């Protein structure tokens, strides 16, 4: 029996580890470091209806135990992604999760429909939480009614399971989680980045061209853990957890808090092998803390 | 191809104000890297790696030399590392300078911490019996480095902004003294590259660009620059850092 296997709506994961959206592109670059078939799944970079150029540079800044990014959803557009990127990823024995962003409900709907027509995408991740685009994105992520609306429209538009990616930039994350669960979400993905800013002492101006950016990396892990722990107690759909994961111990912490699978984002930049190494180390880590399988650990912190 | 390598620090010295020369030993990178490529260096406790150009290579010794200026916490940390220690590096990263066989005279224009990649390029070009002319710009006398080494490659102009050493002014102020050349290669701060490409508009040239990076391998879209092709952008880490001066918009 595979002790790392986890089954989620639409996703039969050989292990609960996947690179997070936007931190792994469409896999090409990292496929030169290791065989992507090793991964439980791959969360693709956000897709929008049309090609987007994104924000000005600088787009990233380093912070204590993390980084800020304001890429601005640069991507070649859903058509190009379906024609050129999905077929490449389909060569690997792993699950493909398509991350969708948009500035209108119609845009989410259209992109979801297009992914639905390919045979190679296993699930959708609705990015209703990108802090780095002017319109749309974040509004869907902070207003429970809007979040529910976009979720139900996308559910209607496609047969694929839908994981809604929640923004931490809200006063009550549970309310958001419940709203999208009621609207038909098959799962949650949390958390996206926390809005932040860095001022450059030399220019005395915000360092990022977009002024604000999304904070990711180890600095946000406690926020992610707290939010997953809270949400887990109030929803019954599964959670894919993320935020500052660097090690197999971090993964176990997310599982205990209530995540059924875990995505790794920023850590890929310092160590392109991080997902692969975590997968290798996870069985030993689970054993060390008294678990036979990954599944055994899910939600243990909440239940006891 | 980029791999993750351990490089042993063999030597470290201060060659100018806040400027460190470090000799690193690694077989794979020393055998495969081309002029203009960079190393993406991991530093304990840092979320992001630091990109530093390859300044020189000794294939026989299996060594790679980097030159860097201490400007912030990462370069300060790297400068504190002593010989014997190993550092974790992704490399060789990016695309190097294209060398054209027919060229007989080339002009190298380096500004400040953009000088390092010019050296290994100049050495490679000189080995191919091309006439190498260099213009190296620095803020002030205390920043000047590698003058002797560039002199061995060919005629070298040193320019300082405050005139404390060599000619006074900017690298572009000595263009009228250079004479004819087939191609130019340049690396330095963006304002310098802008004036260089403007003044040499029409001349074939390659420039090496800098931007803050996330992944350094082409996956995160942190380091893009507008380009003049249909796609509309290039990634500095993987399409560059070297570009044909005519293909990107500065
Ligand atoms: C392709 C390339 C080649 C380079 N080659 C050299 C070289 O040979 N010698 C040298 O001294 N410097 C070089 N640089 C610049 C060097 O990367 C920065 O000076 C260094 O990253 C600063 O790090 P820090 O932690 O000391 O500064 P901090 O300001 O504390 O750095 C904070 C963050 O900003 C990034 N950053 C800051 N300045 C720059 C910059 N100018 N370019 C890119 N990222 C930056 C850092 O990498 C880090 O992620 C190169 C940059 C690029 C992109
Ligand atoms: C450079 C960068 C780009 C990102 N792009 C996206 C994106 O396109 N869509 C998305 O849903 N999340 C995006 N994210 C958020 C991550 O997927 C993840 O939720 C977040 O970074 C927290 O995880 P981490 O701390 O492991 O990076 C991005 C994060 C970073 C650092
Ligand atoms: S630094 Fe990630 S694409 Fe260039």
Coordinates of C-alpha atoms and ligand atoms in Angstrom, one line a residue:
Chain A
X1 CA 0.0 0.0 0.0
X2 CA 1.2 3.5 -0.8
X3 CA 1.3 5.3 2.5
X4 CA 1.5 8.7 0.9
X5 CA -1.6 8.3 -1.3
X6 CA -4.5 10.7 -0.9
X7 CA -7.7 10.8 -2.8
X8 CA -9.5 14.1 -3.3
X9 CA -12.3 15.0 -5.6
X10 CA -10.9 14.4 -9.1
X11 CA -7.4 13.9 -7.9
X12 CA -5.8 10.5 -7.1
X13 CA -2.6 11.7 -5.6
X14 CA 0.3 9.3 -5.2
X15 CA 1.5 11.7 -2.6
X16 CA 0.1 14.9 -1.1
X17 CA 2.8 17.2 -2.5
X18 CA 2.5 19.6 -5.4
X19 CA 4.1 22.8 -6.5
X20 CA 1.9 25.9 -5.9
X21 CA 0.6 28.0 -8.7
X22 CA 2.9 30.7 -10.0
X23 CA 6.0 29.2 -8.5
X24 CA 6.6 26.5 -11.0
X25 CA 5.5 28.0 -14.3
X26 CA 4.1 25.3 -16.4
X27 CA 6.7 22.8 -15.2
X28 CA 9.1 23.0 -18.1
X29 CA 12.0 24.5 -16.3
X30 CA 11.8 22.3 -13.3
X31 CA 11.4 19.2 -15.5
X32 CA 15.1 19.6 -16.2
X33 CA 15.9 19.1 -12.5
X34 CA 13.8 15.9 -11.8
X35 CA 11.0 13.7 -13.2
X36 CA 7.8 15.6 -12.6
X37 CA 6.0 12.2 -12.5
X38 CA 7.2 12.1 -9.0
X39 CA 4.8 14.9 -7.9
X40 CA 1.3 14.3 -6.6
X41 CA 0.0 17.1 -8.8
X42 CA 1.1 20.3 -10.5
X43 CA -0.7 23.6 -10.0
X44 CA -0.2 25.6 -13.2
X45 CA 0.5 29.3 -13.3
X46 CA -2.7 31.3 -13.4
X47 CA -4.6 31.4 -16.8
X48 CA -6.7 34.4 -18.0
X49 CA -8.8 34.6 -21.1
X50 CA -6.3 36.7 -23.0
X51 CA -2.5 37.0 -22.7
X52 CA -1.5 39.3 -19.9
X53 CA 1.8 41.2 -19.7
X54 CA 1.6 41.8 -16.0
X55 CA 3.1 44.6 -13.8
X56 CA 6.2 46.7 -14.2
X57 CA 9.5 45.6 -12.6
X58 CA 10.8 45.2 -9.9
X59 CA 8.2 42.5 -9.3
X60 CA 9.8 40.8 -6.4
X61 CA 11.5 41.8 -3.2
X62 CA 13.0 39.7 -0.4
X63 CA 11.8 40.1 3.1
X64 CA 12.7 38.5 6.4
X65 CA 11.8 34.8 6.0
X66 CA 9.9 35.5 2.8
X67 CA 9.3 37.6 -0.3
X68 CA 6.9 39.9 -1.9
X69 CA 5.7 39.4 -5.4
X70 CA 3.6 41.5 -7.8
X71 CA 3.9 39.6 -11.0
X72 CA 0.4 40.7 -12.1
X73 CA -0.8 37.4 -13.5
X74 CA 1.5 37.4 -16.5
X75 CA 0.5 34.5 -18.7
X76 CA 0.2 33.6 -22.4
X77 CA -3.6 33.3 -22.2
X78 CA -5.8 30.1 -21.8
X79 CA -5.7 29.1 -25.5
X80 CA -1.9 29.1 -25.7
X81 CA -1.7 27.3 -22.4
X82 CA -4.1 24.6 -23.6
X83 CA -2.2 24.3 -26.9
X84 CA 1.4 24.3 -25.7
X85 CA 1.7 23.8 -21.9
X86 CA -1.0 21.3 -21.0
X87 CA 0.2 18.7 -23.6
X88 CA 3.7 19.0 -22.2
X89 CA 2.6 18.4 -18.7
X90 CA 0.3 15.5 -19.9
X91 CA 3.5 13.6 -20.7
X92 CA 4.0 13.1 -16.9
X93 CA 2.2 10.7 -14.7
X94 CA 0.8 13.3 -12.4
X95 CA -2.4 15.4 -11.9
X96 CA -2.7 18.8 -13.6
X97 CA -4.6 21.5 -11.7
X98 CA -5.4 24.5 -13.8
X99 CA -5.3 27.8 -11.9
X100 CA -7.9 30.3 -13.2
X101 CA -7.9 34.1 -12.7
X102 CA -10.1 36.8 -14.1
X103 CA -11.4 40.3 -13.8
X104 CA -15.1 39.4 -14.5
X105 CA -17.3 36.4 -13.8
X106 CA -17.6 35.9 -17.5
X107 CA -13.9 35.6 -17.8
X108 CA -13.7 32.9 -15.1
X109 CA -16.5 31.1 -16.9
X110 CA -14.9 31.2 -20.3
X111 CA -11.5 30.0 -19.1
X112 CA -13.2 27.2 -17.1
X113 CA -15.1 26.1 -20.1
X114 CA -12.0 25.9 -22.2
X115 CA -10.1 23.8 -19.6
X116 CA -13.1 21.6 -19.3
X117 CA -12.8 20.7 -23.0
X118 CA -9.3 19.4 -22.7
X119 CA -8.9 15.8 -21.4
X120 CA -5.7 16.4 -19.5
X121 CA -6.7 18.8 -16.8
X122 CA -7.9 17.0 -13.6
X123 CA -9.2 19.9 -11.5
X124 CA -9.6 23.7 -11.5
X125 CA -8.2 26.0 -8.9
X126 CA -10.1 29.3 -8.8
X127 CA -7.8 32.1 -7.9
X128 CA -10.2 34.6 -6.4
X129 CA -7.5 36.0 -4.3
X130 CA -4.8 37.5 -6.3
X131 CA -3.8 40.8 -4.6
X132 CA -1.8 42.0 -7.6
X133 CA -4.3 43.0 -10.2
X134 CA -6.3 46.2 -10.2
X135 CA -9.8 44.9 -10.9
X136 CA -11.5 41.6 -10.1
X137 CA -9.2 39.1 -8.4
X138 CA -9.2 40.3 -4.9
X139 CA -12.9 41.5 -4.9
X140 CA -14.0 38.0 -5.6
X141 CA -11.8 36.9 -2.7
X142 CA -13.0 39.3 -0.1
X143 CA -16.8 39.4 -0.7
X144 CA -18.5 36.1 0.3
X145 CA -21.4 36.8 -2.1
X146 CA -19.1 37.4 -5.1
X147 CA -17.0 34.4 -4.1
X148 CA -20.1 32.2 -4.0
X149 CA -21.3 33.6 -7.3
X150 CA -18.1 32.9 -9.2
X151 CA -17.9 29.5 -7.7
X152 CA -21.3 28.5 -8.8
X153 CA -20.9 29.9 -12.3
X154 CA -17.6 27.9 -12.8
X155 CA -19.2 24.8 -11.4
X156 CA -22.0 25.2 -13.9
X157 CA -19.5 25.8 -16.8
X158 CA -17.4 22.7 -16.3
X159 CA -17.5 19.1 -15.0
X160 CA -14.1 19.4 -13.4
X161 CA -13.8 19.5 -9.6
X162 CA -13.3 23.1 -8.4
X163 CA -10.9 24.1 -5.6
X164 CA -11.4 27.7 -4.6
X165 CA -8.2 29.4 -3.5
X166 CA -8.9 31.7 -0.6
X167 CA -7.3 35.0 0.3
X168 CA -5.9 35.5 3.8
X169 CA -6.6 39.2 3.4
X170 CA -10.1 39.0 5.0
X171 CA -11.3 39.4 8.6
X172 CA -13.2 36.1 8.6
X173 CA -11.8 33.3 6.5
X174 CA -14.4 30.8 7.7
X175 CA -17.2 32.9 6.3
X176 CA -15.5 32.9 2.9
X177 CA -14.9 29.1 3.1
X178 CA -18.5 28.4 4.0
X179 CA -19.8 30.6 1.3
X180 CA -17.9 28.8 -1.5
X181 CA -18.7 25.4 0.0
X182 CA -22.4 26.2 -0.1
X183 CA -21.9 27.4 -3.7
X184 CA -20.7 24.0 -4.7
X185 CA -16.9 24.1 -4.3
X186 CA -15.3 20.6 -4.2
X187 CA -12.4 21.8 -2.2
X188 CA -10.4 24.7 -0.8
X189 CA -6.9 25.8 -1.5
X190 CA -5.4 28.1 1.1
X191 CA -3.7 30.4 1.5
X192 CA -2.8 32.9 -1.2
X193 CA -0.3 35.7 -0.3
X194 CA -0.8 38.4 2.3
X195 CA -0.7 41.9 0.9
X196 CA 2.5 43.8 2.0
X197 CA 4.9 46.5 1.0
X198 CA 8.6 47.3 1.2
X199 CA 10.1 50.8 1.0
X200 CA 13.4 51.3 -0.6
X201 CA 15.6 53.4 1.6
X202 CA 17.7 54.8 -1.2
X203 CA 14.8 56.0 -3.4
X204 CA 12.5 56.5 -0.4
X205 CA 9.7 55.0 -2.5
X206 CA 7.9 51.6 -2.5
X207 CA 10.4 49.1 -4.0
X208 CA 7.9 47.2 -6.2
X209 CA 6.7 48.9 -9.3
X210 CA 3.2 47.8 -8.3
X211 CA 3.9 49.4 -4.8
X212 CA 2.2 46.5 -3.0
X213 CA 2.9 42.8 -3.4
X214 CA 1.9 39.5 -2.0
X215 CA 3.9 38.1 0.9
X216 CA 4.8 34.4 0.8
X217 CA 7.4 32.1 2.3
X218 CA 8.0 30.9 5.9
X219 CA 6.8 34.3 7.3
X220 CA 3.2 33.4 6.4
X221 CA 3.2 29.8 7.6
X222 CA 1.7 30.5 11.0
X223 CA -1.1 32.5 9.4
X224 CA -1.8 29.6 7.0
X225 CA -1.8 27.0 9.7
X226 CA -4.2 29.1 11.9
X227 CA -6.6 29.7 9.0
X228 CA -6.7 26.0 7.9
X229 CA -7.2 24.9 11.5
X230 CA -10.1 27.3 11.8
X231 CA -11.7 26.5 8.5
X232 CA -11.3 22.7 9.0
X233 CA -13.7 22.9 11.9
X234 CA -16.5 24.4 9.8
X235 CA -16.4 22.8 6.4
X236 CA -16.5 19.3 5.2
X237 CA -14.8 19.7 1.8
X238 CA -11.0 18.9 1.7
X239 CA -8.3 21.6 1.9
X240 CA -5.1 21.9 -0.1
X241 CA -2.8 23.8 2.2
X242 CA 0.1 26.1 1.4
X243 CA 2.1 29.0 2.7
X244 CA 5.8 28.8 3.6
X245 CA 6.3 25.1 3.3
X246 CA 10.0 24.2 3.1
X247 CA 10.3 20.8 4.8
X248 CA 8.6 17.5 5.4
X249 CA 8.0 18.7 9.0
X250 CA 6.1 21.7 7.6
X251 CA 4.0 19.4 5.5
X252 CA 3.1 17.3 8.6
X253 CA 2.1 20.5 10.4
X254 CA -0.3 21.4 7.5
X255 CA -1.8 17.9 7.5
X256 CA -2.3 18.1 11.3
X257 CA -4.0 21.5 10.9
X258 CA -6.5 19.9 8.5
X259 CA -5.0 20.0 5.0
X260 CA -5.4 16.8 3.0
X261 CA -2.6 17.8 0.5
X262 CA 0.1 20.5 0.6
X263 CA 1.5 22.8 -2.1
X264 CA 5.0 24.3 -2.0
X265 CA 5.6 27.7 -3.6
X266 CA 8.4 30.1 -2.8
X267 CA 10.7 27.3 -1.6
X268 CA 11.2 26.1 -5.2
X269 CA 13.2 29.3 -5.9
X270 CA 15.9 28.6 -3.4
X271 CA 15.8 24.8 -4.0
X272 CA 14.5 23.6 -7.3
X273 CA 14.5 20.0 -5.8
X274 CA 12.4 20.9 -2.8
X275 CA 9.2 19.1 -3.7
X276 CA 11.1 16.0 -4.7
X277 CA 13.1 16.0 -1.5
X278 CA 10.0 16.5 0.7
X279 CA 8.4 13.5 -1.0
X280 CA 11.5 11.4 -0.2
X281 CA 11.5 12.5 3.4
X282 CA 7.8 12.4 4.2
X283 CA 7.4 8.7 5.0
X284 CA 10.2 8.9 7.6
X285 CA 8.8 12.1 9.1
X286 CA 5.3 10.6 9.3
X287 CA 6.8 7.5 11.0
X288 CA 8.8 9.7 13.4
X289 CA 5.7 11.4 14.7
X290 CA 3.7 8.2 14.9
X291 CA 1.7 8.1 11.7
X292 CA 1.5 5.1 9.4
X293 CA 0.0 7.0 6.4
X294 CA -0.4 10.7 5.4
X295 CA -4.1 10.3 5.7
X296 CA -3.8 9.3 9.3
X297 CA -2.4 12.8 10.1
X298 CA -5.0 14.9 8.4
X299 CA -6.9 17.1 10.8
X300 CA -5.4 15.4 13.9
X301 CA -4.7 18.8 15.6
X302 CA -8.3 19.8 15.2
X303 CA -9.9 16.5 16.3
X304 CA -8.1 15.9 19.5
Chain B
X1 CA 22.2 23.0 -18.8
X2 CA 21.6 24.4 -15.3
X3 CA 22.4 22.1 -12.4
X4 CA 22.7 22.5 -8.7
X5 CA 26.3 22.4 -7.8
X6 CA 28.5 22.8 -4.7
X7 CA 31.4 25.1 -5.4
X8 CA 34.4 25.3 -3.0
X9 CA 35.7 28.7 -2.2
X10 CA 39.5 28.6 -3.0
X11 CA 40.4 32.2 -2.5
X12 CA 38.9 35.5 -1.5
X13 CA 40.4 39.0 -1.8
X14 CA 39.3 42.6 -1.7
X15 CA 40.2 44.2 -5.0
X16 CA 38.6 47.6 -4.6
X17 CA 36.3 49.5 -2.3
X18 CA 33.7 47.0 -1.0
X19 CA 34.5 44.8 -4.0
X20 CA 35.4 41.1 -3.5
X21 CA 37.0 38.7 -5.9
X22 CA 36.2 35.0 -5.1
X23 CA 37.7 32.0 -6.8
X24 CA 35.4 29.0 -6.8
X25 CA 36.2 25.4 -7.7
X26 CA 33.7 23.3 -9.7
X27 CA 34.4 21.0 -12.6
X28 CA 31.0 21.1 -14.3
X29 CA 30.5 24.8 -14.3
X30 CA 34.1 25.6 -15.2
X31 CA 33.9 23.3 -18.2
X32 CA 30.5 24.3 -19.5
X33 CA 30.0 28.0 -18.7
X34 CA 30.2 30.7 -21.4
X35 CA 31.0 34.4 -21.1
X36 CA 28.0 36.3 -19.9
X37 CA 26.4 33.5 -18.0
X38 CA 25.8 33.8 -14.3
X39 CA 25.7 31.8 -11.0
X40 CA 22.6 31.9 -8.9
X41 CA 24.0 31.6 -5.4
X42 CA 22.2 30.2 -2.3
X43 CA 22.9 32.0 1.0
X44 CA 21.8 30.4 4.3
X45 CA 18.7 32.0 5.7
X46 CA 17.8 33.9 2.5
X47 CA 14.6 33.2 0.6
X48 CA 16.1 34.1 -2.8
X49 CA 19.3 33.3 -4.4
X50 CA 21.7 36.0 -5.6
X51 CA 22.6 36.3 -9.3
X52 CA 26.4 37.0 -9.8
X53 CA 28.1 37.0 -13.2
X54 CA 30.9 34.7 -14.1
X55 CA 34.0 37.0 -14.4
X56 CA 36.6 34.5 -15.4
X57 CA 37.2 30.8 -15.9
X58 CA 40.3 28.7 -15.8
X59 CA 39.3 25.4 -17.4
X60 CA 42.5 23.7 -16.6
X61 CA 42.3 24.5 -12.9
X62 CA 38.6 23.9 -12.9
X63 CA 37.9 27.3 -11.4
X64 CA 35.3 30.1 -11.8
X65 CA 36.0 33.6 -10.6
X66 CA 33.3 36.0 -9.5
X67 CA 33.6 39.7 -8.6
X68 CA 30.9 41.3 -6.5
X69 CA 30.2 44.5 -4.7
X70 CA 28.9 44.4 -1.1
X71 CA 25.6 46.3 -1.4
X72 CA 23.2 44.6 1.0
X73 CA 22.8 41.8 3.4
X74 CA 23.3 39.0 0.9
X75 CA 26.5 40.2 -0.7
X76 CA 27.7 41.0 2.8
X77 CA 27.1 37.4 3.9
X78 CA 28.8 36.0 0.8
X79 CA 31.8 38.3 1.5
X80 CA 32.1 36.8 5.0
X81 CA 32.5 33.3 3.7
X82 CA 36.1 32.0 4.0
X83 CA 38.1 29.8 1.7
X84 CA 37.4 26.1 2.2
X85 CA 33.7 26.6 2.6
X86 CA 31.3 25.3 -0.1
X87 CA 28.5 27.3 -1.5
X88 CA 25.3 26.0 -3.3
X89 CA 25.0 27.4 -6.8
X90 CA 22.6 27.0 -9.7
X91 CA 24.5 27.3 -12.9
X92 CA 25.6 28.0 -15.4
X93 CA 22.5 30.2 -15.7
X94 CA 21.2 32.3 -18.6
X95 CA 22.5 32.7 -22.1
X96 CA 26.0 34.2 -22.7
X97 CA 27.3 36.6 -25.3
X98 CA 27.3 35.6 -28.9
X99 CA 30.6 35.7 -30.6
X100 CA 30.8 36.4 -34.3
X101 CA 33.7 34.7 -36.0
X102 CA 34.2 37.4 -38.7
X103 CA 34.6 40.3 -36.2
X104 CA 38.1 41.7 -36.1
X105 CA 37.6 44.6 -33.6
X106 CA 35.2 44.6 -30.6
X107 CA 34.4 47.2 -28.1
X108 CA 33.7 46.2 -24.4
X109 CA 31.9 48.8 -22.3
X110 CA 31.5 47.9 -18.6
X111 CA 30.1 50.1 -15.9
X112 CA 30.8 49.5 -12.2
X113 CA 29.6 46.0 -11.2
X114 CA 28.8 45.4 -14.9
X115 CA 32.6 45.1 -15.5
X116 CA 33.0 41.5 -14.3
X117 CA 31.3 39.6 -17.2
X118 CA 33.2 41.8 -19.7
X119 CA 36.5 40.3 -18.5
X120 CA 35.9 36.6 -19.4
X121 CA 34.3 37.7 -22.6
X122 CA 37.3 39.9 -23.5
X123 CA 39.7 37.1 -22.6
X124 CA 37.8 34.7 -24.9
X125 CA 37.7 37.2 -27.7
X126 CA 41.4 38.1 -27.4
X127 CA 42.2 34.4 -27.6
X128 CA 40.5 34.3 -31.0
X129 CA 42.9 37.1 -32.1
X130 CA 40.3 39.8 -32.1
X131 CA 41.4 43.3 -31.3
X132 CA 39.7 44.2 -28.0
X133 CA 39.2 47.8 -26.9
X134 CA 37.7 48.3 -23.4
X135 CA 36.0 51.2 -21.7
X136 CA 35.5 50.7 -18.0
X137 CA 33.5 53.2 -16.0
X138 CA 33.6 53.6 -12.2
X139 CA 32.2 56.2 -9.8
X140 CA 35.6 57.1 -8.3
X141 CA 39.2 55.9 -8.0
X142 CA 38.5 53.7 -5.1
X143 CA 36.1 51.6 -7.1
X144 CA 38.5 50.8 -10.0
X145 CA 39.5 47.2 -10.5
X146 CA 41.0 44.8 -13.1
X147 CA 42.6 47.7 -15.0
X148 CA 45.8 45.7 -15.4
X149 CA 43.9 42.6 -16.6
X150 CA 42.0 44.5 -19.2
X151 CA 45.2 46.2 -20.4
X152 CA 46.5 42.8 -21.2
X153 CA 43.6 42.2 -23.5
X154 CA 43.9 45.4 -25.4
X155 CA 43.7 49.2 -25.2
X156 CA 41.7 50.1 -22.1
X157 CA 40.1 53.5 -21.2
X158 CA 39.3 54.0 -17.5
X159 CA 36.6 56.6 -16.8
X160 CA 35.6 57.9 -13.4
X161 CA 32.5 60.0 -12.9
X162 CA 34.4 62.4 -10.6
X163 CA 37.6 62.4 -12.6
X164 CA 39.6 61.1 -9.7
X165 CA 41.3 58.5 -12.0
X166 CA 41.6 58.1 -15.8
X167 CA 39.2 60.2 -17.8
X168 CA 36.5 62.2 -16.2
X169 CA 32.9 61.6 -17.1
X170 CA 30.8 58.7 -18.4
X171 CA 31.8 55.8 -20.6
X172 CA 30.1 57.4 -23.5
X173 CA 32.4 60.5 -23.2
X174 CA 35.3 58.5 -24.7
X175 CA 33.4 57.0 -27.7
X176 CA 34.9 59.6 -30.0
X177 CA 38.4 58.2 -29.2
X178 CA 37.7 54.6 -29.9
X179 CA 37.8 54.5 -33.7
X180 CA 36.0 51.8 -35.8
X181 CA 34.8 48.5 -34.4
X182 CA 32.6 45.6 -35.6
X183 CA 30.5 45.0 -32.5
X184 CA 30.1 46.2 -29.0
X185 CA 29.3 44.4 -25.8
X186 CA 28.1 46.2 -22.7
X187 CA 27.0 45.6 -19.1
X188 CA 26.3 48.1 -16.4
X189 CA 23.5 50.1 -14.7
X190 CA 20.4 50.7 -16.8
X191 CA 20.9 54.5 -17.4
X192 CA 24.3 53.7 -18.8
X193 CA 23.0 51.0 -21.1
X194 CA 20.3 53.4 -22.3
X195 CA 22.8 56.0 -23.3
X196 CA 25.2 53.5 -24.7
X197 CA 22.6 51.9 -26.9
X198 CA 21.3 55.3 -28.0
X199 CA 24.6 56.6 -29.0
X200 CA 25.7 53.4 -30.7
X201 CA 22.3 53.0 -32.4
X202 CA 22.7 51.1 -35.6
X203 CA 25.9 49.4 -34.5
X204 CA 25.5 45.7 -33.8
X205 CA 25.8 45.1 -30.1
X206 CA 24.9 42.9 -27.2
X207 CA 23.9 44.1 -23.7
X208 CA 23.6 42.3 -20.4
X209 CA 20.7 43.3 -18.2
X210 CA 19.9 43.1 -14.5
X211 CA 16.6 42.6 -12.8
X212 CA 15.5 41.3 -9.4
X213 CA 14.9 37.6 -9.7
X214 CA 12.7 35.0 -8.1
X215 CA 13.5 31.6 -9.6
X216 CA 16.3 32.4 -11.9
X217 CA 15.3 29.6 -14.2
X218 CA 12.4 31.1 -16.2
X219 CA 9.4 29.9 -14.2
X220 CA 8.2 32.8 -12.2
X221 CA 8.0 35.8 -14.5
X222 CA 9.7 38.1 -12.0
X223 CA 12.4 39.3 -14.4
X224 CA 10.7 40.3 -17.6
X225 CA 11.5 43.1 -19.9
X226 CA 9.5 44.3 -22.9
X227 CA 10.8 43.1 -26.2
X228 CA 10.1 44.0 -29.8
X229 CA 9.0 40.6 -30.9
X230 CA 5.4 39.2 -31.1
X231 CA 5.5 37.7 -27.6
X232 CA 6.2 41.2 -26.3
X233 CA 8.5 40.2 -23.4
X234 CA 11.7 38.4 -22.6
X235 CA 12.8 36.8 -19.3
X236 CA 16.2 38.2 -18.2
X237 CA 17.1 35.0 -16.3
X238 CA 16.5 32.5 -19.1
X239 CA 16.2 34.4 -22.4
X240 CA 19.1 36.7 -21.2
X241 CA 20.8 38.2 -19.3
X242 CA 22.4 39.0 -22.7
X243 CA 20.3 40.4 -25.4
X244 CA 20.9 41.8 -28.9
X245 CA 20.7 45.6 -28.2
X246 CA 18.0 45.8 -30.9
X247 CA 15.6 43.2 -29.6
X248 CA 14.7 44.7 -26.2
X249 CA 13.1 48.0 -25.1
X250 CA 15.1 49.7 -22.3
Ligands
LIG1 C1 22.4 38.5 -14.2 C2 23.0 39.3 -13.1 C3 24.3 39.4 -12.9 C4 24.9 40.1 -11.9 N1 26.3 40.1 -11.7 C5 26.8 40.8 -10.7 C6 28.2 40.7 -10.5 O1 29.0 40.1 -11.3 N2 28.7 41.4 -9.5 C7 27.9 42.1 -8.6 O2 28.5 42.7 -7.7 N3 26.6 42.2 -8.8 C8 26.0 41.5 -9.8 N4 24.6 41.6 -10.0 C9 23.9 42.3 -9.0 C10 23.7 41.4 -7.7 O3 22.8 40.3 -8.0 C11 23.1 42.2 -6.6 O4 24.0 43.3 -6.2 C12 22.8 41.4 -5.3 O5 21.8 40.4 -5.6 C13 22.4 42.2 -4.1 O6 22.1 41.3 -3.1 P1 22.2 41.9 -1.5 O7 21.5 40.9 -0.7 O8 23.5 42.2 -1.2 O9 21.3 43.2 -1.6 P2 19.8 43.5 -1.1 O10 19.5 44.8 -1.7 O11 19.7 43.3 0.3 O12 19.0 42.4 -1.9 C14 17.6 42.3 -1.8 C15 17.1 41.5 -3.0 O13 17.2 42.3 -4.1 C16 17.9 41.6 -5.1 N5 18.8 42.6 -5.8 C17 19.3 43.8 -5.2 N6 20.0 44.5 -6.2 C18 19.9 43.8 -7.3 C19 20.4 44.0 -8.6 N7 21.2 45.0 -8.9 N8 20.2 43.0 -9.6 C20 19.4 41.9 -9.3 N9 18.9 41.7 -8.0 C21 19.1 42.6 -7.1 C22 18.7 40.6 -4.4 O14 19.1 39.5 -5.2 C23 17.8 40.2 -3.3 O15 16.9 39.3 -3.8 C24 24.1 40.8 -11.0 C25 22.7 40.8 -11.2 C26 22.1 40.1 -12.2 C27 20.7 40.1 -12.4
LIG2 C1 6.1 34.6 -7.7 C2 4.7 34.1 -7.2 C3 3.7 34.0 -8.2 C4 2.4 33.5 -7.8 N1 1.5 33.4 -8.7 C5 0.3 32.8 -8.4 C6 -0.7 32.6 -9.4 O1 -0.6 32.9 -10.5 N2 -2.0 32.1 -8.9 C7 -2.2 31.8 -7.6 O2 -3.3 31.3 -7.3 N3 -1.2 32.0 -6.7 C8 0.0 32.5 -7.0 N4 0.9 32.6 -6.0 C9 0.7 32.2 -4.7 C10 1.2 30.8 -4.3 O3 0.6 29.9 -5.2 C11 1.0 30.5 -2.9 O4 -0.4 30.5 -2.6 C12 1.7 31.4 -1.9 O5 2.9 31.9 -2.4 C13 1.9 30.8 -0.5 O6 2.8 29.7 -0.6 P1 4.4 29.7 -0.4 O7 4.6 30.5 0.8 O8 4.8 28.3 -0.4 O9 4.9 30.4 -1.6 C14 2.2 33.1 -6.4 C15 3.3 33.2 -5.5 C16 4.5 33.7 -5.9 C17 5.6 33.8 -4.8
LIG3 S1 13.5 35.0 -12.2 FE1 11.8 33.7 -12.5 S2 11.4 34.0 -14.6 FE2 13.3 35.0 -14.3

